[in-house]
CSV table of C-alpha atoms and ligand atoms in Angstrom, one decimal:
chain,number,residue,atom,x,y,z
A,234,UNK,CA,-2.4,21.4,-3.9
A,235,UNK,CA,0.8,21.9,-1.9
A,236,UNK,CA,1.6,25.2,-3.2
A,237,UNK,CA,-0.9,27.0,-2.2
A,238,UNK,CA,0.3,29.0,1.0
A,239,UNK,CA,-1.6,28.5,4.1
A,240,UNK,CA,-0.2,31.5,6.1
A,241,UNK,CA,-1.9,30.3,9.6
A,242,UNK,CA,-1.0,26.4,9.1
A,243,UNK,CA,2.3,26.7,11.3
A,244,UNK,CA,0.3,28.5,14.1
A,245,UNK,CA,-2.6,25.7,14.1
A,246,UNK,CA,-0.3,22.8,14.0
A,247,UNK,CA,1.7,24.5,17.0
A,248,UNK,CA,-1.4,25.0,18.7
A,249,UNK,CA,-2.1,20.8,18.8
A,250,UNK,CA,0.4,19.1,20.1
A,251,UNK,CA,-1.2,16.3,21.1
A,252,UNK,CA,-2.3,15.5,17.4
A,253,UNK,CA,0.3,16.9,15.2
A,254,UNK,CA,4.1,16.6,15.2
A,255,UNK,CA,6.2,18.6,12.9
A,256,UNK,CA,9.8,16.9,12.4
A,257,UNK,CA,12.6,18.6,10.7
A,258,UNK,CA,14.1,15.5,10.7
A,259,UNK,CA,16.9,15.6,13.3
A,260,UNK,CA,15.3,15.5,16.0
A,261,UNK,CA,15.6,12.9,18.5
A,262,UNK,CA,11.8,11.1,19.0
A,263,UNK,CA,10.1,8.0,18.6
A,264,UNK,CA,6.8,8.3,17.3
A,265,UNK,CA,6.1,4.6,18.7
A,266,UNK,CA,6.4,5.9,22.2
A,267,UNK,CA,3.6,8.6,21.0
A,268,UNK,CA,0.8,6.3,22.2
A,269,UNK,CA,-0.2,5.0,25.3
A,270,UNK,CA,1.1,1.5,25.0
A,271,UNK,CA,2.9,-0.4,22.0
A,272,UNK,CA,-0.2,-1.9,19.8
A,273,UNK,CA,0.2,-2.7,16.1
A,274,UNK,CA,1.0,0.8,13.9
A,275,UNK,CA,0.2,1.4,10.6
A,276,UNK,CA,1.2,4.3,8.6
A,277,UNK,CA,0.7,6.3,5.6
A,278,UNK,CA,3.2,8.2,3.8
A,279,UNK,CA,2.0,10.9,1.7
A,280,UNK,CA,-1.0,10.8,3.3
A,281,UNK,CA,-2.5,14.8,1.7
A,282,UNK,CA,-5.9,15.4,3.9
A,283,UNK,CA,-5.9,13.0,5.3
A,284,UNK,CA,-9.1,11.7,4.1
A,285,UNK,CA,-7.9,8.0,3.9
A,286,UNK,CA,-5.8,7.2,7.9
A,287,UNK,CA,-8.4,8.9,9.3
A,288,UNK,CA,-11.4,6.6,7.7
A,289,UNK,CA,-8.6,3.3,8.6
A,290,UNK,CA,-8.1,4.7,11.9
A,291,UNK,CA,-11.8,5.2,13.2
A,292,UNK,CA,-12.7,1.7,11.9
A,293,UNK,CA,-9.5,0.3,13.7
A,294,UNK,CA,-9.8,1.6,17.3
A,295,UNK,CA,-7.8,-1.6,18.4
A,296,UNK,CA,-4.6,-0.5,16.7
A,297,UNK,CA,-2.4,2.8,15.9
A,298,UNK,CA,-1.8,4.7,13.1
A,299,UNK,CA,0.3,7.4,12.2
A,300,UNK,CA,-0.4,9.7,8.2
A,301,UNK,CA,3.1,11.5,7.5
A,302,UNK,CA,2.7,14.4,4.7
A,303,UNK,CA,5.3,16.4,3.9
A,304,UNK,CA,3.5,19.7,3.7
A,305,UNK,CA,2.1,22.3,6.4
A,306,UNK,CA,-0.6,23.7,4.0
A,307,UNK,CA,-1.6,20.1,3.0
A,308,UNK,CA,-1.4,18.6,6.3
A,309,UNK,CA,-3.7,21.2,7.9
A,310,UNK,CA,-6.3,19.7,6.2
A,311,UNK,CA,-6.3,16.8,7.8
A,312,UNK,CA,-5.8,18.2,11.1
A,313,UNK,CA,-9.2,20.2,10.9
A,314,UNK,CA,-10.6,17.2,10.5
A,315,UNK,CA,-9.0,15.2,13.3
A,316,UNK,CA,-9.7,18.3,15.3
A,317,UNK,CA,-13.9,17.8,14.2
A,318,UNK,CA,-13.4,14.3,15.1
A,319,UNK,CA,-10.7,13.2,17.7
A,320,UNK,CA,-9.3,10.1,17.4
A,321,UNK,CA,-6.9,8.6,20.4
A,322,UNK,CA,-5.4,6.1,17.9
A,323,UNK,CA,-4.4,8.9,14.9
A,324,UNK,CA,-1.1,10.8,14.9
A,325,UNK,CA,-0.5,13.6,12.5
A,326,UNK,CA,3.1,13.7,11.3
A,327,UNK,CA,4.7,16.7,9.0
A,328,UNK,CA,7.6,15.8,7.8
A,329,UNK,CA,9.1,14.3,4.6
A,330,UNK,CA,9.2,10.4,4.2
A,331,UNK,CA,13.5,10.4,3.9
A,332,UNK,CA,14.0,10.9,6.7
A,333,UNK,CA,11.4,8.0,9.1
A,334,UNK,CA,13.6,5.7,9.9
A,335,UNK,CA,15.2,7.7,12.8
A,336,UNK,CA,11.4,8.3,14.3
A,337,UNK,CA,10.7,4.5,14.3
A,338,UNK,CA,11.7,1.9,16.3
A,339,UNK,CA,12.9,-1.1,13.9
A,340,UNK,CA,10.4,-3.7,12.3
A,341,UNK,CA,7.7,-2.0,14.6
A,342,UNK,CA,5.0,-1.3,11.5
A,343,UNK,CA,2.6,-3.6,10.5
A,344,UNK,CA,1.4,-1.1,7.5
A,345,UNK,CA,3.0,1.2,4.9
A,346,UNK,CA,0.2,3.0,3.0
A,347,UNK,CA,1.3,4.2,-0.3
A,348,UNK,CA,-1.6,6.2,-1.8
A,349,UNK,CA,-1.1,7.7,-5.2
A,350,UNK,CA,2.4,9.1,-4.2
A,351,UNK,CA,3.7,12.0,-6.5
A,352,UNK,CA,4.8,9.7,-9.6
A,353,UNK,CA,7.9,12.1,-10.4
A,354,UNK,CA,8.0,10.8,-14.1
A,355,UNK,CA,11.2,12.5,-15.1
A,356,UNK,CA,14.7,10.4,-14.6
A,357,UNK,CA,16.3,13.0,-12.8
A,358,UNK,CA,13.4,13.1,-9.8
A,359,UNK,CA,13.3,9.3,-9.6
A,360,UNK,CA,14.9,9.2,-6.0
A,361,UNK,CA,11.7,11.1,-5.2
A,362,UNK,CA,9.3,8.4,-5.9
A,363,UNK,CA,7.8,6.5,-3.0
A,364,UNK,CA,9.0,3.3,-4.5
A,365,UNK,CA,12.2,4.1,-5.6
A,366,UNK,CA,14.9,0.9,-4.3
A,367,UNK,CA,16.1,3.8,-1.3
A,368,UNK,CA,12.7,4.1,0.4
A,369,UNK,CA,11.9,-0.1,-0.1
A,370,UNK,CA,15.1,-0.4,1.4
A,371,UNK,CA,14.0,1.4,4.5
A,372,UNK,CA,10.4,0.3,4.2
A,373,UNK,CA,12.4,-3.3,4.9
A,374,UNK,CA,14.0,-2.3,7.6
A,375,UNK,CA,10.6,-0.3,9.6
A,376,UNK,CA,8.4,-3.3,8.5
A,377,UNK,CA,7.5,-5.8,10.9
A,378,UNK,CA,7.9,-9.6,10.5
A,379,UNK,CA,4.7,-10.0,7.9
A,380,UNK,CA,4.3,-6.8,7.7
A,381,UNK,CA,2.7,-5.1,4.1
A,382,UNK,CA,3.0,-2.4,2.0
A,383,UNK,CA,-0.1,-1.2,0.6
A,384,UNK,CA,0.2,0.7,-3.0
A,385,UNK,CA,-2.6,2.3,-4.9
A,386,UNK,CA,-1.6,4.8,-8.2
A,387,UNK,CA,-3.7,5.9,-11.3
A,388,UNK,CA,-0.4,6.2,-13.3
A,389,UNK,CA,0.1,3.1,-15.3
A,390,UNK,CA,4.2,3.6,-15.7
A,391,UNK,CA,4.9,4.4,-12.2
A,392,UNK,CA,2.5,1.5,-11.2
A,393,UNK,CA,4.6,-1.0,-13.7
A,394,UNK,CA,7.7,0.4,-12.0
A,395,UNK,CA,7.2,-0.2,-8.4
A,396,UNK,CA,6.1,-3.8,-9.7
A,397,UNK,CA,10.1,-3.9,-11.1
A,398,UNK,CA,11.1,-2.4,-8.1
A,399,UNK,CA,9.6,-4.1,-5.8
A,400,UNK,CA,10.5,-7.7,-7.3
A,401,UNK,CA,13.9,-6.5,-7.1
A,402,UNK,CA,13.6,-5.7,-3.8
A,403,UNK,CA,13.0,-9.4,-3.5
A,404,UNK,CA,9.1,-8.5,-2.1
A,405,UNK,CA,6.2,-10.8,-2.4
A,406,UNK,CA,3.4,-9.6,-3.8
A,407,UNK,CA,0.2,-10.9,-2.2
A,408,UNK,CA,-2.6,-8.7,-4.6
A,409,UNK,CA,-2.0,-7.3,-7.1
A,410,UNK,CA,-5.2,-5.5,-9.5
A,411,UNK,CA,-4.9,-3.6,-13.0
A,412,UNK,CA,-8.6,-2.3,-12.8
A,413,UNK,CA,-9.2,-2.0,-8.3
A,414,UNK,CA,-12.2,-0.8,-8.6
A,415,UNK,CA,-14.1,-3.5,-10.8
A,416,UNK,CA,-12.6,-6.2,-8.1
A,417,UNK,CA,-15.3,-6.9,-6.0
A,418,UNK,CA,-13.6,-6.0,-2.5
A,419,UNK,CA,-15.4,-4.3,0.1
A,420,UNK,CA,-12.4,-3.2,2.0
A,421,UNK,CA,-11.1,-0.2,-0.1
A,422,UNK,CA,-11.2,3.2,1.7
A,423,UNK,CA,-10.9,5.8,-1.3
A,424,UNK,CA,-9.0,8.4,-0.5
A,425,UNK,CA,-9.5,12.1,-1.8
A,426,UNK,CA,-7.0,11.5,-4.8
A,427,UNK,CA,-9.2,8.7,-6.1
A,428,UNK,CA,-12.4,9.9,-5.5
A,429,UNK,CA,-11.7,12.8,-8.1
A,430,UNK,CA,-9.4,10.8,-10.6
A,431,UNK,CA,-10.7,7.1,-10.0
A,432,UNK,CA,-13.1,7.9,-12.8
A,433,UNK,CA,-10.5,8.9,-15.4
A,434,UNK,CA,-9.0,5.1,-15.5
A,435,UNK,CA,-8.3,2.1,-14.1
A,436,UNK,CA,-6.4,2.4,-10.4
A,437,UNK,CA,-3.7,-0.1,-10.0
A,438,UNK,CA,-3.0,-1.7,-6.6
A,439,UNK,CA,0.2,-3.2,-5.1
A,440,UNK,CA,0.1,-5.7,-1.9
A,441,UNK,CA,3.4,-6.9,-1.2
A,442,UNK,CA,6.1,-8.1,1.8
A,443,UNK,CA,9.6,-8.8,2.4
A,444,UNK,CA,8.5,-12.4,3.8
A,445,UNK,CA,10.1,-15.3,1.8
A,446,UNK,CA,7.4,-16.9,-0.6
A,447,UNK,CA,6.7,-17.8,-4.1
A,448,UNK,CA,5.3,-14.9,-6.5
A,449,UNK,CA,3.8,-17.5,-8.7
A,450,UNK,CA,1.7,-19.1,-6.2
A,451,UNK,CA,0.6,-15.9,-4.1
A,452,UNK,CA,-0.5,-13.9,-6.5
A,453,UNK,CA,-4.3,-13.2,-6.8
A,454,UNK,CA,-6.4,-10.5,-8.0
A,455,UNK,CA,-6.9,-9.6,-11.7
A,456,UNK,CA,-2.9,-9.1,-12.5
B,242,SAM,C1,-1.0,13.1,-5.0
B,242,SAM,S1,-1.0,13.4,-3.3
B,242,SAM,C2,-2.0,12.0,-2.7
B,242,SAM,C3,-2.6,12.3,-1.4
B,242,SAM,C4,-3.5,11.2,-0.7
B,242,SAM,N1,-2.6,10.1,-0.4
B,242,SAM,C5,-4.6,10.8,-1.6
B,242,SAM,O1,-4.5,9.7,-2.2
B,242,SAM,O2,-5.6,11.6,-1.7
B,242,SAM,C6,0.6,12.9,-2.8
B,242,SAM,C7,1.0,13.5,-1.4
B,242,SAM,O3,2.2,12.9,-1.0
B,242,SAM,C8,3.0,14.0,-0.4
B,242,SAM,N2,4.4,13.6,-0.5
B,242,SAM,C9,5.1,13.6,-1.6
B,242,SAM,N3,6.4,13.2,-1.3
B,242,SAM,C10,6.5,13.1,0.1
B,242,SAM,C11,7.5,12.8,1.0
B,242,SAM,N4,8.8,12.6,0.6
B,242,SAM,N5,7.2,12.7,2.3
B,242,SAM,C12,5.9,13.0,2.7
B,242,SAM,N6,4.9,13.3,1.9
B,242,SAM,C13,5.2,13.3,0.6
B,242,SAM,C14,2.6,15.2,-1.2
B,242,SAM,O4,2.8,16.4,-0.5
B,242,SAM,C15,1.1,15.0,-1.5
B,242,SAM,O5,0.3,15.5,-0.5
């Protein structure tokens, strides 16, 4: 879907300043500051149409949340709908995810959403992928005290990778599923991704922190 040129996508995103930001990624901003006052933030990398935030965000009026997508003609999509339906506590953010940790303020998110990210299956791309030790190792840093990353993938390999990745990152994983939607949770916002490709197979889903704790005794879910 990124591909496809969207010729009026830099115009519209220039024309909404108060709902979209488009970083380069040098300049000097803190997206924390973005809001009115400091609340708990959540964010999504990768976040496509936006589909997903924008469902967490209306439900969760008493806390922030920001969906960074790397693409104008994906983002766009999400900003028609946040034009359609406003929302105070939703930031749009273009940008690609390298480069967030000089827009955040230090252990100031509560959430890292991590919603089918690109798997990049080839060696030579692994730096790209979402999980790769890099991006934990700044995920760490962002992450509040407590704070979670949330992972959901369709791709079996890249799902048994962030597991390896994650452990060696020294995370704790607090859910982990093999088959999310035959778990009977009533908290799952779908997101566009696995509305169309949940029905192929089973989606996977990562909880995990940098907290201290026992694997063994935290796990639950059907792992
Ligand atoms: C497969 S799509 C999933 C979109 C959405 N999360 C969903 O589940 O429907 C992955 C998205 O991640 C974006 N993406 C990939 N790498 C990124 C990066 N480094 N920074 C920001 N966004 C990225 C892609 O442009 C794409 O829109």
């Amino acid at each position: 879907m990124r591909l496809r040129n969207v010729p009026h996508a830099k115009k519209l995103i220039v024309r909404h300043p108060d709902k979209i930001v488009s970083l380069g990624g040098d300049e000097d901003i803190l997206l924390n500051e973005r809001f009115p006052k400091e609340r708990p933030l959540e964010v999504e990398i990768g976040a496509g149409k936006g589909r997903f935030i924008h469902t967490l965000a209306k439900g969760n009026p008493t806390c922030d949340h920001i969906a960074v997508e790397k693409y104008d003609s994906v983002i766009i999509r999400a900003l028609e709908r946040v034009i359609d339906d406003p929302l105070p506590n939703l930031l749009l953010v273009r940008a690609d995810a390298e480069h967030l940790d000089r827009f955040f303020r230090p252990r100031s998110l509560r959430r890292i959403y991590l919603n089918f990210s690109d798997p990049w299956p080839k060696k030579r791309h692994e730096k790209r992928r979402l999980t790769h030790p890099d991006f934990l190792a700044m995920y760490k840093e962002l992450l509040e005290p407590g704070g979670r990353i949330e992972f959901k993938t369709d791709n079996r390999k890249f799902f048994e990778y962030s597991l390896k990745t994650m452990n060696r990152a020294g995370m704790r994983f607090l859910f982990l599923s093999l088959d999310l939607h035959s778990e009977e949770l009533s908290d799952n916002i779908m997101t566009e991704f696995e509305e169309r490709y949940g029905k192929n197979g089973p989606i996977y889903k990562i909880t995990a922190s940098f907290e201290e704790g026992h694997n063994e005794e935290t796990v639950q879910g059907t792992a």
